[in-house]
Amino acid sequence: MPHPPPGTYDAIVIGGGHNGLVTAAYLARAGKKVLVLEKRPRVGGAAVTEEIFPGFKFTMFSYVVSLLRPEIIRDLDLPRHGLHVLPLESTVTPMENGDYLAAWGDHDETRRELCRHSPRDAEAYDEYGRLMHHMAHAVRPILGMVPPDPTSFDPRDLLALLRLGKHFRGLGAERLHALVKLMTMSSADFLDEWFETDVLKATKSASGIIGTFLGPRSPGTAYVLLHHYMGELDGVFRAWGFAKGGTGAVSEAIASAARGFGAEIRCDAPVARVLVKGGRATGVALENGDEFSAKVVVSGLDPRRTFLQLLEERELPADFVSDIKRFKFRGSSGKVNVALDALPSFTCMPGVGRQHRGAFSISPSLEYVERAYDDAKYGEFSRRPYMDIVFPSMIDPGMAPPGKHVMSVFVQYAPYNLNGGWNDTKREAFGDAVINTIESFAPGLKSHILHRQVLTPADIERITGLTEGNIFQGELALHQLFFMRPAAGWAKFRTPVRAYYQCGAGTHPGGGIMGASGRLAALAILGDGA
Amino acid sequence: MRLPPAVRWDAIVIGADVNGLVAAHYLARAGRRVLVVDGWEKADTRPDVGWVPPQIVRELGLGGLKIEHPDPWIAAPLEGGGRLELWRDVAKSAESIRRVSPGDAAKWPEFCARMRRLAGVLEALYVRPAPDVETREIGELLRMAGLGLHVRRLGKQTVIDLLRILPMSIAELLDDWFENDTLKGVLGAAGVWHLRQGPRAGGTAFNFLHHHVGSPAGVFRPPRSTLAAALAAMPGVEVRRGTEPAVVAVGGRATGVRIGGDEFSAAVVVSSANPQQTFEPLKAQLDAEFVRAVGNIKMRACVVRGSSGGNGSRAPLCVAPSLDYLERAYDDAKYGRPSAQPYVEAVGGGTELHVQYAATVDAGLAARVATALGVSTDQVTLEAPNGHLYHGELTLDQILFMRPVPGWSRYRTPIEALYLCGPGTHPGGGIAGAAGRNAARVILKET
């Protein structure tokens, strides 16, 4: 390959989120001259660590790691670049009656705890775990595969479809049926077939609603349950983990790997548009007017920005534009970051102890979570929301000043399209609902609060650029997955504009700090001989 | 007529409903001696709602059968007075919609054509047993490949529509197309028919298309016929009513049917009853996995039927003024209550009511239905539902090769010589006789 003239690149990656960085690293690793352009002062997108209050560091948006693909960790040698994941070992769910349900790192202890609630469920728990493990295995090859185009008559697509069919048939009847159920059912219905303890079903089903605008009784949530199970697969991360230094450290490690392969990363460099000549992307223009040319342009932004903001509509086929316009985002999650002078004590498990090294799940019953969804369905934030609470300073003391703590609260639901729109008053009211709800399970919390930051989907959109604040760059709904992500016929990371590619979570296989989209996009670009 | 129990029948069919009778007549036509038994004293005289596959009309010689669609097929009160009426004639409906939304009127013909094409794909799927995805048989594989080719020949847009729309919620689908709440309410109601799900639930777009099957483009309520009555009047099978029948099986093989104190023996037993009911007396002979799967079939009753006396309206009247109205009606059901403001549809001038969501008839329901229809409470008569009309909700995890339970979609059961042929099997309720015909064809091939 001839070396490009100075000032031009083999590839420009728009957006320094973790997927963009992964794409850049893989392209640079293959010897390409790569430039990453990030609009914010730091890389990471929604995976950033920031010192929001002096001495208190927060993983501002995302908060846990488990889905990062092991082949990426291996290929990019991320541990050498500072990636260090600390296990998040337990989940405690406080119940309304003062009791709790806990899952501990130790399997036998969890089993004894479940037995306390229901011996039958303790029995089913292992069998359920085995099934989900098998299902995650069954789906894993799909995560690492470029989706075939079901509408094409290209023999390669037909062959890939056949191979896919063969893969599923190879699972055997029982697992195939379980997979169909997981793809189509609600997490509540799916769990109803296994368990009787309500608080167990509520806590399990919560991972089926994360990032969606659906409730535990909405069909389609069982798939998200499985999506979140993937992380429990590989030897690398046995469970949900917390990156030392926060999720920003994951981004930094990938960025460091990319730089190590020779990629150039520029922050404070917002891209205004993609330059297109004769149906072919030739480079990008920054908001300040600077232009860079490249043989290939890759967007790590979500589909709406990738196509409707960075390009002119006339550069795209009309039916594709309408497909992208109806791609659903509907951000539903908020985040509350709190600086504490001491850890709160939960009524169900008084004092401070190992429980604070894990997560607290505010999901006391299925009805509780479902009602939280009902509020959002009609345009209000949940008065009593579902929350996933972690204390990163308990796992990585470097996150807060000595003796002090940070609390990270992932909250659902906070609908992007709030009735009357979001404003400062609404944001604080939402923050109050969050704190008051936690306070009801941990009286005294309020007196320990030094600072709090409340982020609504509107804030997430404003700061990171994620459309409608959707943390997955588009809902993980069945009709927006695999060869439909982001649009039928355009799920192979290519776009209708030649030399313009997409690599964000808005492409297959989707969100979570997984990096799979970024890797597959890089492989597709390299495969096209760019 | 008292039948001597000593007679051995070639086949006994449980259930004198459309599917049971269709299965019975197909078996009889092939020369089998068939007895049909039904627990109900009297035949249900209500019209049969749902597509009657033309194959059944042709093969059973039902040339005189009347299959009807009211015209207009629906009328919905408009907020500012007046009604939105939708007709068999697509252009006439568009005219009617134009008064509430010119934008929606412009999209109506295209919407109708696209939905019609998808319903056509379902029709092709419904007149045969569900594709067997686990098969190693070359014939079945070829059939599936043929079906795939058939769909692809309908064009790229149809393939995309199928993949995209089937798993969607009816609310998302309608929001993609239309803006008018009344129109979306009328169409959205078809998406939740006999489903304890709201219009925002994934898979309700499929349920909408399922109920479009057999209707011309632009008509989104199933046709109505008198298929069961026509079959009951047809010679060739014995029908015995009045006592609840139960399957008798010995050592994992069905030997006949018990009715009261009498036992009737048969070479084959075919049940159009609810799978849970059918298998209840046979549990000891079934493996635990199968019993669990049958127990897991979701069939949560949610529709109350009844009548409201004549309201003089020729067009069926639909009270579901918006998708949010339907969703709120569902919210109540989700927490185990009947809807405070139910979705109500009155057909045949009020002679038939469809009230959703309610699993039982509580004290205030009649009054709430009366309010919705604008009639007086004493005009409304409601009957508590006798289980789920479809013997299993038509959710995506309970259709095709997953219906009635995964691995047993081909009318056969783990009990030898016992077959299912009811709406609990593929293609499910709302299709008149397809399951009965599919089942009979399997039985004739296998026994």
PDB file of N, CA and C in Angstrom, chain B residues 282-352:
ATOM      1  N   LEU B 282     -54.147 -37.459  32.246  1.00  0.00           N
ATOM      2  CA  LEU B 282     -53.130 -38.383  31.730  1.00  0.00           C
ATOM      3  C   LEU B 282     -51.759 -38.147  32.345  1.00  0.00           C
ATOM      4  N   LYS B 283     -51.699 -37.233  33.332  1.00  0.00           N
ATOM      5  CA  LYS B 283     -50.405 -36.798  33.865  1.00  0.00           C
ATOM      6  C   LYS B 283     -49.492 -37.946  34.275  1.00  0.00           C
ATOM      7  N   ALA B 284     -50.094 -38.972  34.883  1.00  0.00           N
ATOM      8  CA  ALA B 284     -49.286 -40.078  35.396  1.00  0.00           C
ATOM      9  C   ALA B 284     -48.548 -40.796  34.269  1.00  0.00           C
ATOM     10  N   GLN B 285     -49.057 -40.682  33.047  1.00  0.00           N
ATOM     11  CA  GLN B 285     -48.435 -41.398  31.932  1.00  0.00           C
ATOM     12  C   GLN B 285     -47.508 -40.507  31.108  1.00  0.00           C
ATOM     13  N   LEU B 286     -47.311 -39.265  31.574  1.00  0.00           N
ATOM     14  CA  LEU B 286     -46.499 -38.323  30.801  1.00  0.00           C
ATOM     15  C   LEU B 286     -45.214 -38.003  31.544  1.00  0.00           C
ATOM     16  N   ASP B 287     -44.159 -37.637  30.795  1.00  0.00           N
ATOM     17  CA  ASP B 287     -42.939 -37.293  31.516  1.00  0.00           C
ATOM     18  C   ASP B 287     -43.046 -35.874  32.077  1.00  0.00           C
ATOM     19  N   ALA B 288     -42.254 -35.640  33.115  1.00  0.00           N
ATOM     20  CA  ALA B 288     -42.384 -34.405  33.895  1.00  0.00           C
ATOM     21  C   ALA B 288     -42.123 -33.160  33.040  1.00  0.00           C
ATOM     22  N   GLU B 289     -41.164 -33.259  32.112  1.00  0.00           N
ATOM     23  CA  GLU B 289     -40.840 -32.121  31.243  1.00  0.00           C
ATOM     24  C   GLU B 289     -42.068 -31.682  30.443  1.00  0.00           C
ATOM     25  N   PHE B 290     -42.745 -32.681  29.874  1.00  0.00           N
ATOM     26  CA  PHE B 290     -43.911 -32.379  29.049  1.00  0.00           C
ATOM     27  C   PHE B 290     -45.024 -31.767  29.895  1.00  0.00           C
ATOM     28  N   VAL B 291     -45.234 -32.349  31.083  1.00  0.00           N
ATOM     29  CA  VAL B 291     -46.279 -31.828  31.968  1.00  0.00           C
ATOM     30  C   VAL B 291     -45.963 -30.371  32.325  1.00  0.00           C
ATOM     31  N   ARG B 292     -44.664 -30.109  32.583  1.00  0.00           N
ATOM     32  CA  ARG B 292     -44.277 -28.742  32.926  1.00  0.00           C
ATOM     33  C   ARG B 292     -44.523 -27.798  31.744  1.00  0.00           C
ATOM     34  N   ALA B 293     -44.158 -28.258  30.534  1.00  0.00           N
ATOM     35  CA  ALA B 293     -44.340 -27.414  29.352  1.00  0.00           C
ATOM     36  C   ALA B 293     -45.815 -27.096  29.141  1.00  0.00           C
ATOM     37  N   VAL B 294     -46.671 -28.105  29.324  1.00  0.00           N
ATOM     38  CA  VAL B 294     -48.112 -27.878  29.141  1.00  0.00           C
ATOM     39  C   VAL B 294     -48.619 -26.909  30.214  1.00  0.00           C
ATOM     40  N   GLY B 295     -48.126 -27.102  31.432  1.00  0.00           N
ATOM     41  CA  GLY B 295     -48.526 -26.196  32.517  1.00  0.00           C
ATOM     42  C   GLY B 295     -48.077 -24.765  32.276  1.00  0.00           C
ATOM     43  N   ASN B 296     -46.996 -24.601  31.506  1.00  0.00           N
ATOM     44  CA  ASN B 296     -46.462 -23.269  31.238  1.00  0.00           C
ATOM     45  C   ASN B 296     -47.152 -22.540  30.090  1.00  0.00           C
ATOM     46  N   ILE B 297     -48.066 -23.198  29.386  1.00  0.00           N
ATOM     47  CA  ILE B 297     -48.741 -22.504  28.279  1.00  0.00           C
ATOM     48  C   ILE B 297     -49.483 -21.302  28.863  1.00  0.00           C
ATOM     49  N   LYS B 298     -49.203 -20.124  28.284  1.00  0.00           N
ATOM     50  CA  LYS B 298     -49.889 -18.931  28.770  1.00  0.00           C
ATOM     51  C   LYS B 298     -51.263 -18.853  28.131  1.00  0.00           C
ATOM     52  N   MET B 299     -52.286 -18.926  28.927  1.00  0.00           N
ATOM     53  CA  MET B 299     -53.654 -18.782  28.420  1.00  0.00           C
ATOM     54  C   MET B 299     -54.467 -18.029  29.458  1.00  0.00           C
ATOM     55  N   ARG B 300     -54.078 -16.777  29.642  1.00  0.00           N
ATOM     56  CA  ARG B 300     -54.715 -15.979  30.673  1.00  0.00           C
ATOM     57  C   ARG B 300     -55.979 -15.356  30.096  1.00  0.00           C
ATOM     58  N   ALA B 301     -57.113 -15.761  30.629  1.00  0.00           N
ATOM     59  CA  ALA B 301     -58.383 -15.250  30.122  1.00  0.00           C
ATOM     60  C   ALA B 301     -58.389 -13.729  30.230  1.00  0.00           C
ATOM     61  N   CYS B 302     -58.854 -13.050  29.211  1.00  0.00           N
ATOM     62  CA  CYS B 302     -58.863 -11.584  29.249  1.00  0.00           C
ATOM     63  C   CYS B 302     -60.026 -10.991  28.478  1.00  0.00           C
ATOM     64  N   VAL B 303     -60.875 -11.840  27.888  1.00  0.00           N
ATOM     65  CA  VAL B 303     -61.994 -11.332  27.098  1.00  0.00           C
ATOM     66  C   VAL B 303     -63.306 -11.841  27.679  1.00  0.00           C
ATOM     67  N   VAL B 304     -64.225 -10.913  27.900  1.00  0.00           N
ATOM     68  CA  VAL B 304     -65.575 -11.272  28.333  1.00  0.00           C
ATOM     69  C   VAL B 304     -66.492 -11.031  27.146  1.00  0.00           C
ATOM     70  N   ARG B 305     -67.375 -11.987  26.892  1.00  0.00           N
ATOM     71  CA  ARG B 305     -68.314 -11.793  25.790  1.00  0.00           C
ATOM     72  C   ARG B 305     -69.720 -11.600  26.335  1.00  0.00           C
ATOM     73  N   GLY B 306     -70.604 -11.138  25.511  1.00  0.00           N
ATOM     74  CA  GLY B 306     -71.972 -10.901  25.966  1.00  0.00           C
ATOM     75  C   GLY B 306     -72.767 -10.208  24.880  1.00  0.00           C
ATOM     76  N   SER B 307     -73.808  -9.505  25.305  1.00  0.00           N
ATOM     77  CA  SER B 307     -74.607  -8.751  24.329  1.00  0.00           C
ATOM     78  C   SER B 307     -75.130  -7.493  24.993  1.00  0.00           C
ATOM     79  N   SER B 308     -75.526  -6.547  24.175  1.00  0.00           N
ATOM     80  CA  SER B 308     -75.988  -5.277  24.739  1.00  0.00           C
ATOM     81  C   SER B 308     -77.364  -4.903  24.218  1.00  0.00           C
ATOM     82  N   GLY B 309     -78.035  -5.868  23.620  1.00  0.00           N
ATOM     83  CA  GLY B 309     -79.334  -5.547  23.049  1.00  0.00           C
ATOM     84  C   GLY B 309     -79.138  -4.664  21.838  1.00  0.00           C
ATOM     85  N   GLY B 310     -80.145  -4.512  21.044  1.00  0.00           N
ATOM     86  CA  GLY B 310     -80.013  -3.782  19.783  1.00  0.00           C
ATOM     87  C   GLY B 310     -79.639  -2.327  20.001  1.00  0.00           C
ATOM     88  N   ASN B 311     -78.539  -1.897  19.365  1.00  0.00           N
ATOM     89  CA  ASN B 311     -78.238  -0.478  19.404  1.00  0.00           C
ATOM     90  C   ASN B 311     -78.474   0.143  18.037  1.00  0.00           C
ATOM     91  N   GLY B 312     -79.038  -0.692  17.142  1.00  0.00           N
ATOM     92  CA  GLY B 312     -79.426  -0.155  15.847  1.00  0.00           C
ATOM     93  C   GLY B 312     -78.298   0.074  14.869  1.00  0.00           C
ATOM     94  N   SER B 313     -77.048  -0.072  15.364  1.00  0.00           N
ATOM     95  CA  SER B 313     -75.923   0.194  14.471  1.00  0.00           C
ATOM     96  C   SER B 313     -75.615  -1.033  13.635  1.00  0.00           C
ATOM     97  N   ARG B 314     -75.611  -0.838  12.322  1.00  0.00           N
ATOM     98  CA  ARG B 314     -75.318  -1.958  11.445  1.00  0.00           C
ATOM     99  C   ARG B 314     -73.816  -2.260  11.481  1.00  0.00           C
ATOM    100  N   ALA B 315     -73.041  -1.184  11.554  1.00  0.00           N
ATOM    101  CA  ALA B 315     -71.586  -1.362  11.579  1.00  0.00           C
ATOM    102  C   ALA B 315     -71.151  -1.750  12.982  1.00  0.00           C
ATOM    103  N   PRO B 316     -70.211  -2.659  13.096  1.00  0.00           N
ATOM    104  CA  PRO B 316     -69.649  -2.958  14.413  1.00  0.00           C
ATOM    105  C   PRO B 316     -69.068  -1.681  15.020  1.00  0.00           C
ATOM    106  N   LEU B 317     -69.303  -1.511  16.306  1.00  0.00           N
ATOM    107  CA  LEU B 317     -68.877  -0.291  16.972  1.00  0.00           C
ATOM    108  C   LEU B 317     -67.667  -0.603  17.847  1.00  0.00           C
ATOM    109  N   CYS B 318     -66.599   0.158  17.666  1.00  0.00           N
ATOM    110  CA  CYS B 318     -65.365  -0.097  18.411  1.00  0.00           C
ATOM    111  C   CYS B 318     -65.098   1.042  19.382  1.00  0.00           C
ATOM    112  N   VAL B 319     -65.019   0.724  20.667  1.00  0.00           N
ATOM    113  CA  VAL B 319     -64.664   1.738  21.656  1.00  0.00           C
ATOM    114  C   VAL B 319     -63.244   1.458  22.158  1.00  0.00           C
ATOM    115  N   ALA B 320     -62.300   2.086  21.506  1.00  0.00           N
ATOM    116  CA  ALA B 320     -60.877   2.018  21.865  1.00  0.00           C
ATOM    117  C   ALA B 320     -60.266   3.272  21.272  1.00  0.00           C
ATOM    118  N   PRO B 321     -60.588   4.431  21.890  1.00  0.00           N
ATOM    119  CA  PRO B 321     -60.315   5.715  21.236  1.00  0.00           C
ATOM    120  C   PRO B 321     -58.847   6.034  20.978  1.00  0.00           C
ATOM    121  N   SER B 322     -57.926   5.313  21.605  1.00  0.00           N
ATOM    122  CA  SER B 322     -56.511   5.589  21.329  1.00  0.00           C
ATOM    123  C   SER B 322     -55.678   4.413  21.801  1.00  0.00           C
ATOM    124  N   LEU B 323     -54.418   4.402  21.396  1.00  0.00           N
ATOM    125  CA  LEU B 323     -53.511   3.348  21.856  1.00  0.00           C
ATOM    126  C   LEU B 323     -53.293   3.471  23.363  1.00  0.00           C
ATOM    127  N   ASP B 324     -53.215   4.701  23.859  1.00  0.00           N
ATOM    128  CA  ASP B 324     -53.056   4.883  25.304  1.00  0.00           C
ATOM    129  C   ASP B 324     -54.255   4.329  26.073  1.00  0.00           C
ATOM    130  N   TYR B 325     -55.440   4.492  25.500  1.00  0.00           N
ATOM    131  CA  TYR B 325     -56.648   3.958  26.135  1.00  0.00           C
ATOM    132  C   TYR B 325     -56.517   2.439  26.279  1.00  0.00           C
ATOM    133  N   LEU B 326     -56.072   1.793  25.214  1.00  0.00           N
ATOM    134  CA  LEU B 326     -55.886   0.338  25.247  1.00  0.00           C
ATOM    135  C   LEU B 326     -54.803  -0.038  26.252  1.00  0.00           C
ATOM    136  N   GLU B 327     -53.728   0.736  26.255  1.00  0.00           N
ATOM    137  CA  GLU B 327     -52.605   0.432  27.140  1.00  0.00           C
ATOM    138  C   GLU B 327     -53.038   0.558  28.602  1.00  0.00           C
ATOM    139  N   ARG B 328     -53.827   1.580  28.901  1.00  0.00           N
ATOM    140  CA  ARG B 328     -54.298   1.751  30.284  1.00  0.00           C
ATOM    141  C   ARG B 328     -55.281   0.641  30.667  1.00  0.00           C
ATOM    142  N   ALA B 329     -56.080   0.233  29.700  1.00  0.00           N
ATOM    143  CA  ALA B 329     -56.986  -0.887  29.970  1.00  0.00           C
ATOM    144  C   ALA B 329     -56.168  -2.127  30.337  1.00  0.00           C
ATOM    145  N   TYR B 330     -55.039  -2.281  29.644  1.00  0.00           N
ATOM    146  CA  TYR B 330     -54.155  -3.418  29.920  1.00  0.00           C
ATOM    147  C   TYR B 330     -53.451  -3.269  31.272  1.00  0.00           C
ATOM    148  N   ASP B 331     -53.053  -2.044  31.607  1.00  0.00           N
ATOM    149  CA  ASP B 331     -52.369  -1.827  32.892  1.00  0.00           C
ATOM    150  C   ASP B 331     -53.164  -2.437  34.041  1.00  0.00           C
ATOM    151  N   ASP B 332     -54.470  -2.243  34.011  1.00  0.00           N
ATOM    152  CA  ASP B 332     -55.313  -2.819  35.069  1.00  0.00           C
ATOM    153  C   ASP B 332     -55.168  -4.344  35.088  1.00  0.00           C
ATOM    154  N   ALA B 333     -55.245  -4.943  33.897  1.00  0.00           N
ATOM    155  CA  ALA B 333     -55.164  -6.406  33.805  1.00  0.00           C
ATOM    156  C   ALA B 333     -53.825  -6.906  34.324  1.00  0.00           C
ATOM    157  N   LYS B 334     -52.788  -6.126  34.066  1.00  0.00           N
ATOM    158  CA  LYS B 334     -51.435  -6.506  34.476  1.00  0.00           C
ATOM    159  C   LYS B 334     -51.365  -6.709  35.985  1.00  0.00           C
ATOM    160  N   TYR B 335     -52.126  -5.915  36.710  1.00  0.00           N
ATOM    161  CA  TYR B 335     -52.138  -6.042  38.173  1.00  0.00           C
ATOM    162  C   TYR B 335     -53.335  -6.842  38.658  1.00  0.00           C
ATOM    163  N   GLY B 336     -53.946  -7.595  37.744  1.00  0.00           N
ATOM    164  CA  GLY B 336     -54.982  -8.531  38.153  1.00  0.00           C
ATOM    165  C   GLY B 336     -56.363  -7.934  38.338  1.00  0.00           C
ATOM    166  N   ARG B 337     -56.583  -6.744  37.775  1.00  0.00           N
ATOM    167  CA  ARG B 337     -57.914  -6.144  37.887  1.00  0.00           C
ATOM    168  C   ARG B 337     -58.547  -6.087  36.505  1.00  0.00           C
ATOM    169  N   PRO B 338     -59.897  -6.126  36.458  1.00  0.00           N
ATOM    170  CA  PRO B 338     -60.519  -5.858  35.159  1.00  0.00           C
ATOM    171  C   PRO B 338     -60.354  -4.368  34.826  1.00  0.00           C
ATOM    172  N   SER B 339     -60.354  -4.049  33.540  1.00  0.00           N
ATOM    173  CA  SER B 339     -60.118  -2.669  33.122  1.00  0.00           C
ATOM    174  C   SER B 339     -61.189  -1.729  33.661  1.00  0.00           C
ATOM    175  N   ALA B 340     -60.729  -0.592  34.190  1.00  0.00           N
ATOM    176  CA  ALA B 340     -61.676   0.440  34.624  1.00  0.00           C
ATOM    177  C   ALA B 340     -62.385   1.006  33.404  1.00  0.00           C
ATOM    178  N   GLN B 341     -61.626   1.145  32.310  1.00  0.00           N
ATOM    179  CA  GLN B 341     -62.220   1.576  31.049  1.00  0.00           C
ATOM    180  C   GLN B 341     -61.850   0.552  29.992  1.00  0.00           C
ATOM    181  N   PRO B 342     -62.692  -0.451  29.828  1.00  0.00           N
ATOM    182  CA  PRO B 342     -62.334  -1.549  28.924  1.00  0.00           C
ATOM    183  C   PRO B 342     -62.484  -1.181  27.446  1.00  0.00           C
ATOM    184  N   TYR B 343     -61.793  -1.955  26.630  1.00  0.00           N
ATOM    185  CA  TYR B 343     -62.003  -1.883  25.180  1.00  0.00           C
ATOM    186  C   TYR B 343     -63.246  -2.704  24.890  1.00  0.00           C
ATOM    187  N   VAL B 344     -64.201  -2.093  24.214  1.00  0.00           N
ATOM    188  CA  VAL B 344     -65.465  -2.770  23.943  1.00  0.00           C
ATOM    189  C   VAL B 344     -65.758  -2.721  22.448  1.00  0.00           C
ATOM    190  N   GLU B 345     -66.168  -3.843  21.909  1.00  0.00           N
ATOM    191  CA  GLU B 345     -66.608  -3.853  20.518  1.00  0.00           C
ATOM    192  C   GLU B 345     -67.969  -4.531  20.447  1.00  0.00           C
ATOM    193  N   ALA B 346     -68.901  -3.874  19.806  1.00  0.00           N
ATOM    194  CA  ALA B 346     -70.255  -4.414  19.677  1.00  0.00           C
ATOM    195  C   ALA B 346     -70.524  -4.730  18.217  1.00  0.00           C
ATOM    196  N   VAL B 347     -70.803  -6.007  17.952  1.00  0.00           N
ATOM    197  CA  VAL B 347     -71.027  -6.444  16.574  1.00  0.00           C
ATOM    198  C   VAL B 347     -72.488  -6.860  16.429  1.00  0.00           C
ATOM    199  N   GLY B 348     -72.971  -6.774  15.197  1.00  0.00           N
ATOM    200  CA  GLY B 348     -74.331  -7.227  14.911  1.00  0.00           C
ATOM    201  C   GLY B 348     -75.370  -6.428  15.679  1.00  0.00           C
ATOM    202  N   GLY B 349     -75.186  -5.122  15.705  1.00  0.00           N
ATOM    203  CA  GLY B 349     -76.152  -4.275  16.398  1.00  0.00           C
ATOM    204  C   GLY B 349     -76.184  -4.543  17.888  1.00  0.00           C
ATOM    205  N   GLY B 350     -75.068  -5.032  18.429  1.00  0.00           N
ATOM    206  CA  GLY B 350     -74.992  -5.254  19.878  1.00  0.00           C
ATOM    207  C   GLY B 350     -75.314  -6.672  20.296  1.00  0.00           C
ATOM    208  N   THR B 351     -75.598  -7.535  19.318  1.00  0.00           N
ATOM    209  CA  THR B 351     -75.916  -8.910  19.702  1.00  0.00           C
ATOM    210  C   THR B 351     -74.680  -9.649  20.219  1.00  0.00           C
ATOM    211  N   GLU B 352     -73.501  -9.158  19.840  1.00  0.00           N
ATOM    212  CA  GLU B 352     -72.273  -9.770  20.344  1.00  0.00           C
ATOM    213  C   GLU B 352     -71.351  -8.680  20.864  1.00  0.00           C
TER     214      GLU B 352
END
